[in-house]
Amino acid sequence: MEQFAPVKRAKDGQPIRYLVVDDSVFARKNLARIIGTFGGQVAGEAGDGVTAITEYERIKPDIVLMDITMPQMEGIEAAEKIVVQHPEARIVMVSSVGYQENIVAALQRGARHFVQKPVKPEVLYEVIKYVLGDDATVASAAGAGV
Amino acid sequence: MRMELIQPFINSADAVLAQGLDSQISIGSLSMEEDAYRRKGVAALIYVTGDIEGRVIFDLDSQTAVRVASKFAGTELPESDSLVWETVSELANQVTGNAITALNDQGFHFRVHPPVLHTAEVGSKSSEDTEALVICFETATGNIFMNIALRYNRRRHPEQAAVAGM
């Protein structure tokens, strides 16, 4: 899998910490593998919206990657509940259902961006950099793996 | 079942499988299933509700499922590994989600339900308003079957019914 120039936290140079939320173990593993190529760290995982909220409170990640269609509580509702409590939360919806109404609903309820499955690593990489903005720095490619 | 409902699923499966398996995909066969659905191996079932209702089943024989899951995992998986089912399930989810996205652009509104493991050997028989179409995708790792049974929901908006009836 392609390696990308590592994205680090600007404030302390540490890896970006991710919370990965998807009811599919396969999807979570796949995202974890992609995150690794960005130099990121999976700080937590959740398989439904309810667990995502408690995990967010526990680990305070830099980024949440959130599926939409999940049992118990769907991703858009979970995103809204997290953002109400933590307006600074950066949540990127990752779903195979990418029609306009879904995207608009997610953005209106607090998500920062949307990526459609199957996830293309180069697309997610650009979205992560965009969402983090000045709170992230991109190390030179030569520094990758150091 | 109208082709306008099926084509987005074929396009979506072609795109998702080609990207995930990194190989050419071709349609080996396409047939209407009149008898009750009979499971071939590892099968994931997704229900769709809304303007169009029904279900989509992704079905792979056990050996193909292991090969596909191993390809996605980047390592050889045993048949008993739960990732085999998880992979089939997520493939079904991605294909259905992408197809629904395309259909939504045509004015249909849906809810896609999370995939469930289809364990029954035999499923329900097709009916007049919910015919099942079986599409076999030939891949380098084996045949992948998509069984689709969808019907228009009679309760949907009148203007959509008019469009569908054209």
PDB file of C-alpha atoms in Angstrom:
ATOM      1  CA  MET A   1       0.000   0.000   0.000  1.00  0.00           C
ATOM      2  CA  GLU A   2       1.244   3.477  -0.882  1.00  0.00           C
ATOM      3  CA  GLN A   3       2.930   5.441   1.904  1.00  0.00           C
ATOM      4  CA  PHE A   4       2.112   9.110   2.426  1.00  0.00           C
ATOM      5  CA  ALA A   5       4.103  11.913   4.036  1.00  0.00           C
ATOM      6  CA  PRO A   6       3.187  11.603   7.743  1.00  0.00           C
ATOM      7  CA  VAL A   7       0.599  14.035   9.096  1.00  0.00           C
ATOM      8  CA  LYS A   8       1.432  15.111  12.670  1.00  0.00           C
ATOM      9  CA  ARG A   9      -0.207  17.288  15.287  1.00  0.00           C
ATOM     10  CA  ALA A  10       1.161  20.814  14.936  1.00  0.00           C
ATOM     11  CA  LYS A  11       1.119  21.495  18.692  1.00  0.00           C
ATOM     12  CA  ASP A  12       3.412  18.622  19.747  1.00  0.00           C
ATOM     13  CA  GLY A  13       4.524  16.762  16.616  1.00  0.00           C
ATOM     14  CA  GLN A  14       2.766  13.589  17.777  1.00  0.00           C
ATOM     15  CA  PRO A  15       0.836  11.274  15.409  1.00  0.00           C
ATOM     16  CA  ILE A  16      -2.786  12.177  14.701  1.00  0.00           C
ATOM     17  CA  ARG A  17      -5.059  10.051  16.926  1.00  0.00           C
ATOM     18  CA  TYR A  18      -8.122   8.533  15.258  1.00  0.00           C
ATOM     19  CA  LEU A  19     -11.357   7.040  16.509  1.00  0.00           C
ATOM     20  CA  VAL A  20     -12.623   4.591  13.870  1.00  0.00           C
ATOM     21  CA  VAL A  21     -16.366   3.873  13.985  1.00  0.00           C
ATOM     22  CA  ASP A  22     -17.866   1.168  11.758  1.00  0.00           C
ATOM     23  CA  ASP A  23     -19.971  -1.898  12.473  1.00  0.00           C
ATOM     24  CA  SER A  24     -17.805  -3.877  10.056  1.00  0.00           C
ATOM     25  CA  VAL A  25     -14.586  -5.272  11.539  1.00  0.00           C
ATOM     26  CA  PHE A  26     -13.291  -5.563   8.002  1.00  0.00           C
ATOM     27  CA  ALA A  27     -13.939  -1.849   7.352  1.00  0.00           C
ATOM     28  CA  ARG A  28     -12.257  -0.868  10.632  1.00  0.00           C
ATOM     29  CA  LYS A  29      -9.181  -2.939   9.814  1.00  0.00           C
ATOM     30  CA  ASN A  30      -9.048  -1.474   6.335  1.00  0.00           C
ATOM     31  CA  LEU A  31      -9.250   2.079   7.676  1.00  0.00           C
ATOM     32  CA  ALA A  32      -6.607   1.296  10.302  1.00  0.00           C
ATOM     33  CA  ARG A  33      -4.304   0.085   7.560  1.00  0.00           C
ATOM     34  CA  ILE A  34      -4.858   3.294   5.566  1.00  0.00           C
ATOM     35  CA  ILE A  35      -4.367   5.456   8.669  1.00  0.00           C
ATOM     36  CA  GLY A  36      -1.026   3.711   9.215  1.00  0.00           C
ATOM     37  CA  THR A  37       0.137   4.878   5.804  1.00  0.00           C
ATOM     38  CA  PHE A  38      -0.586   8.479   6.910  1.00  0.00           C
ATOM     39  CA  GLY A  39       1.577   8.038  10.027  1.00  0.00           C
ATOM     40  CA  GLY A  40      -1.576   8.128  12.187  1.00  0.00           C
ATOM     41  CA  GLN A  41      -2.538   6.129  15.248  1.00  0.00           C
ATOM     42  CA  VAL A  42      -5.847   4.362  15.915  1.00  0.00           C
ATOM     43  CA  ALA A  43      -6.596   5.427  19.491  1.00  0.00           C
ATOM     44  CA  GLY A  44      -9.958   3.665  19.639  1.00  0.00           C
ATOM     45  CA  GLU A  45     -12.612   1.760  17.724  1.00  0.00           C
ATOM     46  CA  ALA A  46     -16.382   1.463  17.984  1.00  0.00           C
ATOM     47  CA  GLY A  47     -18.939  -0.704  16.211  1.00  0.00           C
ATOM     48  CA  ASP A  48     -21.995   1.519  16.733  1.00  0.00           C
ATOM     49  CA  GLY A  49     -22.986   5.109  17.441  1.00  0.00           C
ATOM     50  CA  VAL A  50     -23.585   4.637  21.167  1.00  0.00           C
ATOM     51  CA  THR A  51     -20.111   3.201  21.743  1.00  0.00           C
ATOM     52  CA  ALA A  52     -18.638   5.934  19.546  1.00  0.00           C
ATOM     53  CA  ILE A  53     -19.935   8.591  21.943  1.00  0.00           C
ATOM     54  CA  THR A  54     -18.450   6.919  25.025  1.00  0.00           C
ATOM     55  CA  GLU A  55     -15.186   6.240  23.218  1.00  0.00           C
ATOM     56  CA  TYR A  56     -14.965   9.869  22.130  1.00  0.00           C
ATOM     57  CA  GLU A  57     -15.349  10.978  25.748  1.00  0.00           C
ATOM     58  CA  ARG A  58     -12.678   8.521  26.843  1.00  0.00           C
ATOM     59  CA  ILE A  59      -9.948   9.129  24.287  1.00  0.00           C
ATOM     60  CA  LYS A  60     -10.661  12.626  22.859  1.00  0.00           C
ATOM     61  CA  PRO A  61      -9.293  11.795  19.392  1.00  0.00           C
ATOM     62  CA  ASP A  62      -8.047  14.351  16.878  1.00  0.00           C
ATOM     63  CA  ILE A  63     -10.264  12.859  14.147  1.00  0.00           C
ATOM     64  CA  VAL A  64     -13.300  10.590  14.087  1.00  0.00           C
ATOM     65  CA  LEU A  65     -13.949   8.460  11.001  1.00  0.00           C
ATOM     66  CA  MET A  66     -17.641   7.567  11.262  1.00  0.00           C
ATOM     67  CA  ASP A  67     -19.744   5.140   9.227  1.00  0.00           C
ATOM     68  CA  ILE A  68     -23.423   6.022   8.725  1.00  0.00           C
ATOM     69  CA  THR A  69     -25.385   2.778   8.570  1.00  0.00           C
ATOM     70  CA  MET A  70     -24.868   1.054  11.914  1.00  0.00           C
ATOM     71  CA  PRO A  71     -26.980  -0.813  14.461  1.00  0.00           C
ATOM     72  CA  GLN A  72     -28.264   0.814  17.693  1.00  0.00           C
ATOM     73  CA  MET A  73     -27.454   4.382  16.695  1.00  0.00           C
ATOM     74  CA  GLU A  74     -26.553   5.535  13.194  1.00  0.00           C
ATOM     75  CA  GLY A  75     -23.487   7.630  12.452  1.00  0.00           C
ATOM     76  CA  ILE A  76     -25.159  10.947  11.706  1.00  0.00           C
ATOM     77  CA  GLU A  77     -27.039  10.921  15.018  1.00  0.00           C
ATOM     78  CA  ALA A  78     -23.874   9.941  16.899  1.00  0.00           C
ATOM     79  CA  ALA A  79     -21.921  12.704  15.169  1.00  0.00           C
ATOM     80  CA  GLU A  80     -24.532  15.258  16.184  1.00  0.00           C
ATOM     81  CA  LYS A  81     -24.470  14.136  19.816  1.00  0.00           C
ATOM     82  CA  ILE A  82     -20.679  14.319  19.942  1.00  0.00           C
ATOM     83  CA  VAL A  83     -20.576  17.774  18.347  1.00  0.00           C
ATOM     84  CA  VAL A  84     -23.231  19.137  20.735  1.00  0.00           C
ATOM     85  CA  GLN A  85     -20.959  18.210  23.640  1.00  0.00           C
ATOM     86  CA  HIS A  86     -17.684  18.934  21.841  1.00  0.00           C
ATOM     87  CA  PRO A  87     -18.072  21.587  19.123  1.00  0.00           C
ATOM     88  CA  GLU A  88     -14.381  21.257  18.327  1.00  0.00           C
ATOM     89  CA  ALA A  89     -14.824  17.584  17.319  1.00  0.00           C
ATOM     90  CA  ARG A  90     -13.614  16.798  13.826  1.00  0.00           C
ATOM     91  CA  ILE A  91     -15.802  14.086  12.365  1.00  0.00           C
ATOM     92  CA  VAL A  92     -15.445  12.730   8.845  1.00  0.00           C
ATOM     93  CA  MET A  93     -18.297  10.532   7.655  1.00  0.00           C
ATOM     94  CA  VAL A  94     -17.165   7.446   5.729  1.00  0.00           C
ATOM     95  CA  SER A  95     -20.006   5.624   4.030  1.00  0.00           C
ATOM     96  CA  SER A  96     -20.921   3.729   0.898  1.00  0.00           C
ATOM     97  CA  VAL A  97     -24.198   5.671   0.783  1.00  0.00           C
ATOM     98  CA  GLY A  98     -23.049   8.982  -0.661  1.00  0.00           C
ATOM     99  CA  TYR A  99     -26.080  10.722  -2.057  1.00  0.00           C
ATOM    100  CA  GLN A 100     -26.570  14.428  -1.673  1.00  0.00           C
ATOM    101  CA  GLU A 101     -29.218  14.362   1.067  1.00  0.00           C
ATOM    102  CA  ASN A 102     -27.094  12.108   3.226  1.00  0.00           C
ATOM    103  CA  ILE A 103     -24.040  14.306   2.836  1.00  0.00           C
ATOM    104  CA  VAL A 104     -25.995  17.494   3.532  1.00  0.00           C
ATOM    105  CA  ALA A 105     -27.645  15.930   6.595  1.00  0.00           C
ATOM    106  CA  ALA A 106     -24.269  14.859   7.955  1.00  0.00           C
ATOM    107  CA  LEU A 107     -22.708  18.275   7.401  1.00  0.00           C
ATOM    108  CA  GLN A 108     -25.695  20.099   8.873  1.00  0.00           C
ATOM    109  CA  ARG A 109     -25.472  17.993  12.004  1.00  0.00           C
ATOM    110  CA  GLY A 110     -21.818  18.627  12.640  1.00  0.00           C
ATOM    111  CA  ALA A 111     -19.663  16.442  10.410  1.00  0.00           C
ATOM    112  CA  ARG A 112     -16.751  18.259   8.771  1.00  0.00           C
ATOM    113  CA  HIS A 113     -16.474  16.162   5.608  1.00  0.00           C
ATOM    114  CA  PHE A 114     -17.650  13.067   3.766  1.00  0.00           C
ATOM    115  CA  VAL A 115     -15.719  10.261   2.057  1.00  0.00           C
ATOM    116  CA  GLN A 116     -17.467   7.565   0.041  1.00  0.00           C
ATOM    117  CA  LYS A 117     -16.575   3.882   0.271  1.00  0.00           C
ATOM    118  CA  PRO A 118     -14.675   2.119  -1.098  1.00  0.00           C
ATOM    119  CA  VAL A 119     -12.162   4.489   0.439  1.00  0.00           C
ATOM    120  CA  LYS A 120      -9.390   5.695  -1.805  1.00  0.00           C
ATOM    121  CA  PRO A 121      -6.389   6.392   0.472  1.00  0.00           C
ATOM    122  CA  GLU A 122      -5.313   9.438  -1.528  1.00  0.00           C
ATOM    123  CA  VAL A 123      -8.779  10.966  -1.157  1.00  0.00           C
ATOM    124  CA  LEU A 124      -8.951  10.345   2.598  1.00  0.00           C
ATOM    125  CA  TYR A 125      -5.426  11.737   3.017  1.00  0.00           C
ATOM    126  CA  GLU A 126      -6.399  15.046   1.397  1.00  0.00           C
ATOM    127  CA  VAL A 127      -9.613  15.224   3.437  1.00  0.00           C
ATOM    128  CA  ILE A 128      -7.716  14.635   6.696  1.00  0.00           C
ATOM    129  CA  LYS A 129      -5.251  17.424   5.908  1.00  0.00           C
ATOM    130  CA  TYR A 130      -8.103  19.758   4.957  1.00  0.00           C
ATOM    131  CA  VAL A 131     -10.127  19.024   8.091  1.00  0.00           C
ATOM    132  CA  LEU A 132      -7.143  19.429  10.430  1.00  0.00           C
ATOM    133  CA  GLY A 133      -6.017  22.634   8.747  1.00  0.00           C
ATOM    134  CA  ASP A 134      -3.397  24.527  10.739  1.00  0.00           C
ATOM    135  CA  ASP A 135      -3.596  22.017  13.581  1.00  0.00           C
ATOM    136  CA  ALA A 136      -1.560  19.562  11.538  1.00  0.00           C
ATOM    137  CA  THR A 137       1.812  19.586   9.867  1.00  0.00           C
ATOM    138  CA  VAL A 138       2.938  17.347   7.067  1.00  0.00           C
ATOM    139  CA  ALA A 139       6.409  15.931   7.546  1.00  0.00           C
ATOM    140  CA  SER A 140       8.635  15.669   4.504  1.00  0.00           C
ATOM    141  CA  ALA A 141       8.322  12.355   2.684  1.00  0.00           C
ATOM    142  CA  ALA A 142      11.979  11.693   3.529  1.00  0.00           C
ATOM    143  CA  GLY A 143      11.000  11.688   7.181  1.00  0.00           C
ATOM    144  CA  ALA A 144       8.454   8.925   6.709  1.00  0.00           C
ATOM    145  CA  GLY A 145       9.131   5.935   8.884  1.00  0.00           C
ATOM    146  CA  VAL A 146      11.696   7.787  11.037  1.00  0.00           C
TER     147      VAL A 146
ATOM    148  CA  MET B   1     -37.933  -6.164 -12.249  1.00  0.00           C
ATOM    149  CA  ARG B   2     -36.962  -3.180 -14.349  1.00  0.00           C
ATOM    150  CA  MET B   3     -33.434  -2.805 -15.693  1.00  0.00           C
ATOM    151  CA  GLU B   4     -33.262   0.763 -14.362  1.00  0.00           C
ATOM    152  CA  LEU B   5     -33.177  -0.750 -10.882  1.00  0.00           C
ATOM    153  CA  ILE B   6     -30.574  -3.365 -11.735  1.00  0.00           C
ATOM    154  CA  GLN B   7     -28.056  -1.409 -13.765  1.00  0.00           C
ATOM    155  CA  PRO B   8     -26.782   0.700 -10.817  1.00  0.00           C
ATOM    156  CA  PHE B   9     -26.086  -2.522  -8.901  1.00  0.00           C
ATOM    157  CA  ILE B  10     -24.135  -3.997 -11.817  1.00  0.00           C
ATOM    158  CA  ASN B  11     -22.132  -0.795 -12.272  1.00  0.00           C
ATOM    159  CA  SER B  12     -21.472  -0.543  -8.552  1.00  0.00           C
ATOM    160  CA  ALA B  13     -20.397  -4.187  -8.197  1.00  0.00           C
ATOM    161  CA  ASP B  14     -18.117  -3.839 -11.184  1.00  0.00           C
ATOM    162  CA  ALA B  15     -16.439  -0.755  -9.698  1.00  0.00           C
ATOM    163  CA  VAL B  16     -16.169  -2.017  -6.106  1.00  0.00           C
ATOM    164  CA  LEU B  17     -14.915  -5.488  -7.035  1.00  0.00           C
ATOM    165  CA  ALA B  18     -12.473  -4.228  -9.663  1.00  0.00           C
ATOM    166  CA  GLN B  19     -10.947  -1.783  -7.185  1.00  0.00           C
ATOM    167  CA  GLY B  20     -10.870  -4.186  -4.244  1.00  0.00           C
ATOM    168  CA  LEU B  21      -9.603  -7.207  -6.147  1.00  0.00           C
ATOM    169  CA  ASP B  22      -7.401  -5.153  -8.453  1.00  0.00           C
ATOM    170  CA  SER B  23      -8.457  -7.170 -11.495  1.00  0.00           C
ATOM    171  CA  GLN B  24     -10.832  -7.191 -14.443  1.00  0.00           C
ATOM    172  CA  ILE B  25     -14.418  -8.210 -13.706  1.00  0.00           C
ATOM    173  CA  SER B  26     -16.832  -9.657 -16.243  1.00  0.00           C
ATOM    174  CA  ILE B  27     -20.452 -10.727 -16.051  1.00  0.00           C
ATOM    175  CA  GLY B  28     -20.593 -14.475 -16.554  1.00  0.00           C
ATOM    176  CA  SER B  29     -24.339 -14.944 -16.480  1.00  0.00           C
ATOM    177  CA  LEU B  30     -27.543 -13.112 -15.688  1.00  0.00           C
ATOM    178  CA  SER B  31     -30.747 -14.996 -14.991  1.00  0.00           C
ATOM    179  CA  MET B  32     -34.119 -14.683 -13.332  1.00  0.00           C
ATOM    180  CA  GLU B  33     -34.524 -16.970 -10.363  1.00  0.00           C
ATOM    181  CA  GLU B  34     -37.937 -18.554 -10.231  1.00  0.00           C
ATOM    182  CA  ASP B  35     -37.226 -21.155  -7.577  1.00  0.00           C
ATOM    183  CA  ALA B  36     -36.435 -20.450  -3.960  1.00  0.00           C
ATOM    184  CA  TYR B  37     -33.009 -18.957  -3.359  1.00  0.00           C
ATOM    185  CA  ARG B  38     -30.404 -21.580  -2.474  1.00  0.00           C
ATOM    186  CA  ARG B  39     -27.259 -20.382  -0.693  1.00  0.00           C
ATOM    187  CA  LYS B  40     -23.932 -21.239  -2.332  1.00  0.00           C
ATOM    188  CA  GLY B  41     -21.552 -20.571   0.552  1.00  0.00           C
ATOM    189  CA  VAL B  42     -20.798 -17.413   2.534  1.00  0.00           C
ATOM    190  CA  ALA B  43     -23.693 -15.028   2.006  1.00  0.00           C
ATOM    191  CA  ALA B  44     -24.456 -11.507   3.227  1.00  0.00           C
ATOM    192  CA  LEU B  45     -28.000 -10.186   3.062  1.00  0.00           C
ATOM    193  CA  ILE B  46     -28.941  -6.500   2.960  1.00  0.00           C
ATOM    194  CA  TYR B  47     -32.498  -5.221   3.205  1.00  0.00           C
ATOM    195  CA  VAL B  48     -33.522  -2.011   1.476  1.00  0.00           C
ATOM    196  CA  THR B  49     -36.663  -0.099   2.433  1.00  0.00           C
ATOM    197  CA  GLY B  50     -38.255   3.066   1.082  1.00  0.00           C
ATOM    198  CA  ASP B  51     -39.489   3.937  -2.403  1.00  0.00           C
ATOM    199  CA  ILE B  52     -38.033   0.636  -3.555  1.00  0.00           C
ATOM    200  CA  GLU B  53     -38.036  -2.325  -1.223  1.00  0.00           C
ATOM    201  CA  GLY B  54     -36.403  -5.704  -1.214  1.00  0.00           C
ATOM    202  CA  ARG B  55     -33.096  -7.342  -0.577  1.00  0.00           C
ATOM    203  CA  VAL B  56     -29.679  -7.933  -2.056  1.00  0.00           C
ATOM    204  CA  ILE B  57     -27.643 -11.066  -1.331  1.00  0.00           C
ATOM    205  CA  PHE B  58     -23.936 -11.399  -1.987  1.00  0.00           C
ATOM    206  CA  ASP B  59     -23.000 -15.052  -2.156  1.00  0.00           C
ATOM    207  CA  LEU B  60     -19.608 -16.727  -2.654  1.00  0.00           C
ATOM    208  CA  ASP B  61     -18.705 -20.382  -2.352  1.00  0.00           C
ATOM    209  CA  SER B  62     -16.528 -20.994   0.687  1.00  0.00           C
ATOM    210  CA  GLN B  63     -13.218 -21.272  -1.150  1.00  0.00           C
ATOM    211  CA  THR B  64     -13.829 -18.135  -3.196  1.00  0.00           C
ATOM    212  CA  ALA B  65     -14.842 -16.249  -0.046  1.00  0.00           C
ATOM    213  CA  VAL B  66     -11.552 -17.218   1.613  1.00  0.00           C
ATOM    214  CA  ARG B  67      -9.543 -16.169  -1.447  1.00  0.00           C
ATOM    215  CA  VAL B  68     -11.368 -12.819  -1.709  1.00  0.00           C
ATOM    216  CA  ALA B  69     -10.998 -12.112   2.025  1.00  0.00           C
ATOM    217  CA  SER B  70      -7.322 -13.060   1.919  1.00  0.00           C
ATOM    218  CA  LYS B  71      -6.811 -10.724  -1.015  1.00  0.00           C
ATOM    219  CA  PHE B  72      -8.391  -7.837   0.899  1.00  0.00           C
ATOM    220  CA  ALA B  73      -6.578  -8.704   4.146  1.00  0.00           C
ATOM    221  CA  GLY B  74      -3.231  -8.984   2.391  1.00  0.00           C
ATOM    222  CA  THR B  75      -2.574 -12.298   4.094  1.00  0.00           C
ATOM    223  CA  GLU B  76      -3.794 -15.898   3.853  1.00  0.00           C
ATOM    224  CA  LEU B  77      -6.864 -16.395   6.039  1.00  0.00           C
ATOM    225  CA  PRO B  78      -8.254 -19.723   7.244  1.00  0.00           C
ATOM    226  CA  GLU B  79     -11.843 -20.571   6.281  1.00  0.00           C
ATOM    227  CA  SER B  80     -12.892 -20.269   9.912  1.00  0.00           C
ATOM    228  CA  ASP B  81     -11.663 -16.676  10.246  1.00  0.00           C
ATOM    229  CA  SER B  82     -14.492 -14.247  11.005  1.00  0.00           C
ATOM    230  CA  LEU B  83     -12.884 -11.783   8.595  1.00  0.00           C
ATOM    231  CA  VAL B  84     -14.091 -13.975   5.721  1.00  0.00           C
ATOM    232  CA  TRP B  85     -17.722 -13.242   6.560  1.00  0.00           C
ATOM    233  CA  GLU B  86     -16.841  -9.634   7.429  1.00  0.00           C
ATOM    234  CA  THR B  87     -15.278  -9.119   4.016  1.00  0.00           C
ATOM    235  CA  VAL B  88     -18.282 -10.506   2.131  1.00  0.00           C
ATOM    236  CA  SER B  89     -20.538  -8.405   4.323  1.00  0.00           C
ATOM    237  CA  GLU B  90     -18.633  -5.181   3.686  1.00  0.00           C
ATOM    238  CA  LEU B  91     -18.461  -5.855  -0.043  1.00  0.00           C
ATOM    239  CA  ALA B  92     -22.241  -6.249  -0.085  1.00  0.00           C
ATOM    240  CA  ASN B  93     -22.551  -3.042   1.923  1.00  0.00           C
ATOM    241  CA  GLN B  94     -20.345  -1.055  -0.434  1.00  0.00           C
ATOM    242  CA  VAL B  95     -21.976  -2.352  -3.616  1.00  0.00           C
ATOM    243  CA  THR B  96     -25.487  -1.726  -2.294  1.00  0.00           C
ATOM    244  CA  GLY B  97     -24.575   1.686  -0.889  1.00  0.00           C
ATOM    245  CA  ASN B  98     -23.048   2.872  -4.135  1.00  0.00           C
ATOM    246  CA  ALA B  99     -25.999   1.570  -6.158  1.00  0.00           C
ATOM    247  CA  ILE B 100     -28.474   3.243  -3.824  1.00  0.00           C
ATOM    248  CA  THR B 101     -26.536   6.477  -4.201  1.00  0.00           C
ATOM    249  CA  ALA B 102     -26.985   6.303  -7.974  1.00  0.00           C
ATOM    250  CA  LEU B 103     -30.689   5.434  -7.677  1.00  0.00           C
ATOM    251  CA  ASN B 104     -31.207   8.296  -5.260  1.00  0.00           C
ATOM    252  CA  ASP B 105     -30.084  10.657  -8.010  1.00  0.00           C
ATOM    253  CA  GLN B 106     -33.064   9.330 -10.010  1.00  0.00           C
ATOM    254  CA  GLY B 107     -35.416  10.473  -7.259  1.00  0.00           C
ATOM    255  CA  PHE B 108     -35.823   7.306  -5.215  1.00  0.00           C
ATOM    256  CA  HIS B 109     -35.373   7.440  -1.475  1.00  0.00           C
ATOM    257  CA  PHE B 110     -34.132   4.503   0.541  1.00  0.00           C
ATOM    258  CA  ARG B 111     -32.931   3.245   3.808  1.00  0.00           C
ATOM    259  CA  VAL B 112     -30.153   0.655   3.658  1.00  0.00           C
ATOM    260  CA  HIS B 113     -30.039  -1.710   6.611  1.00  0.00           C
ATOM    261  CA  PRO B 114     -26.817  -3.184   8.018  1.00  0.00           C
ATOM    262  CA  PRO B 115     -25.752  -6.479   6.418  1.00  0.00           C
ATOM    263  CA  VAL B 116     -26.722  -9.703   8.141  1.00  0.00           C
ATOM    264  CA  LEU B 117     -25.249 -13.163   7.730  1.00  0.00           C
ATOM    265  CA  HIS B 118     -27.550 -15.286   5.591  1.00  0.00           C
ATOM    266  CA  THR B 119     -27.409 -18.712   7.178  1.00  0.00           C
ATOM    267  CA  ALA B 120     -30.484 -20.456   5.780  1.00  0.00           C
ATOM    268  CA  GLU B 121     -29.738 -22.972   3.027  1.00  0.00           C
ATOM    269  CA  VAL B 122     -32.873 -21.992   1.152  1.00  0.00           C
ATOM    270  CA  GLY B 123     -34.581 -18.600   1.007  1.00  0.00           C
ATOM    271  CA  SER B 124     -38.023 -17.430   0.038  1.00  0.00           C
ATOM    272  CA  LYS B 125     -39.345 -17.994  -3.464  1.00  0.00           C
ATOM    273  CA  SER B 126     -39.685 -15.165  -5.953  1.00  0.00           C
ATOM    274  CA  SER B 127     -43.102 -13.624  -6.354  1.00  0.00           C
ATOM    275  CA  GLU B 128     -44.761 -11.824  -9.199  1.00  0.00           C
ATOM    276  CA  ASP B 129     -43.895  -8.369  -7.884  1.00  0.00           C
ATOM    277  CA  THR B 130     -40.517  -9.314  -6.382  1.00  0.00           C
ATOM    278  CA  GLU B 131     -38.625 -11.313  -8.963  1.00  0.00           C
ATOM    279  CA  ALA B 132     -35.070 -12.239  -8.134  1.00  0.00           C
ATOM    280  CA  LEU B 133     -32.285 -11.603 -10.588  1.00  0.00           C
ATOM    281  CA  VAL B 134     -29.016 -13.498 -10.170  1.00  0.00           C
ATOM    282  CA  ILE B 135     -25.860 -12.002 -11.623  1.00  0.00           C
ATOM    283  CA  CYS B 136     -22.599 -13.927 -11.665  1.00  0.00           C
ATOM    284  CA  PHE B 137     -19.447 -11.806 -11.676  1.00  0.00           C
ATOM    285  CA  GLU B 138     -16.386 -13.660 -12.890  1.00  0.00           C
ATOM    286  CA  THR B 139     -13.213 -12.560 -11.165  1.00  0.00           C
ATOM    287  CA  ALA B 140      -9.655 -13.850 -11.010  1.00  0.00           C
ATOM    288  CA  THR B 141     -10.410 -15.153  -7.508  1.00  0.00           C
ATOM    289  CA  GLY B 142     -13.634 -16.948  -8.422  1.00  0.00           C
ATOM    290  CA  ASN B 143     -17.300 -16.306  -9.123  1.00  0.00           C
ATOM    291  CA  ILE B 144     -19.252 -13.839  -7.010  1.00  0.00           C
ATOM    292  CA  PHE B 145     -23.050 -14.046  -7.131  1.00  0.00           C
ATOM    293  CA  MET B 146     -25.357 -11.109  -6.536  1.00  0.00           C
ATOM    294  CA  ASN B 147     -29.017 -12.009  -6.036  1.00  0.00           C
ATOM    295  CA  ILE B 148     -31.338  -8.994  -6.211  1.00  0.00           C
ATOM    296  CA  ALA B 149     -35.048  -8.939  -5.459  1.00  0.00           C
ATOM    297  CA  LEU B 150     -36.512  -5.432  -5.474  1.00  0.00           C
ATOM    298  CA  ARG B 151     -39.928  -3.983  -6.092  1.00  0.00           C
ATOM    299  CA  TYR B 152     -41.441  -0.532  -6.234  1.00  0.00           C
ATOM    300  CA  ASN B 153     -43.163   0.427  -3.053  1.00  0.00           C
ATOM    301  CA  ARG B 154     -46.789   1.213  -3.927  1.00  0.00           C
ATOM    302  CA  ARG B 155     -46.963   3.758  -1.122  1.00  0.00           C
ATOM    303  CA  ARG B 156     -44.359   6.041  -2.648  1.00  0.00           C
ATOM    304  CA  HIS B 157     -45.095   9.512  -3.940  1.00  0.00           C
ATOM    305  CA  PRO B 158     -47.481   9.727  -6.944  1.00  0.00           C
ATOM    306  CA  GLU B 159     -45.038  11.767  -9.045  1.00  0.00           C
ATOM    307  CA  GLN B 160     -42.341   9.101  -8.605  1.00  0.00           C
ATOM    308  CA  ALA B 161     -44.825   6.400  -9.570  1.00  0.00           C
ATOM    309  CA  ALA B 162     -45.537   8.344 -12.744  1.00  0.00           C
ATOM    310  CA  VAL B 163     -41.835   8.574 -13.599  1.00  0.00           C
ATOM    311  CA  ALA B 164     -41.284   4.873 -12.924  1.00  0.00           C
ATOM    312  CA  GLY B 165     -44.243   3.958 -15.076  1.00  0.00           C
ATOM    313  CA  MET B 166     -42.940   5.805 -18.125  1.00  0.00           C
TER     314      MET B 166
END
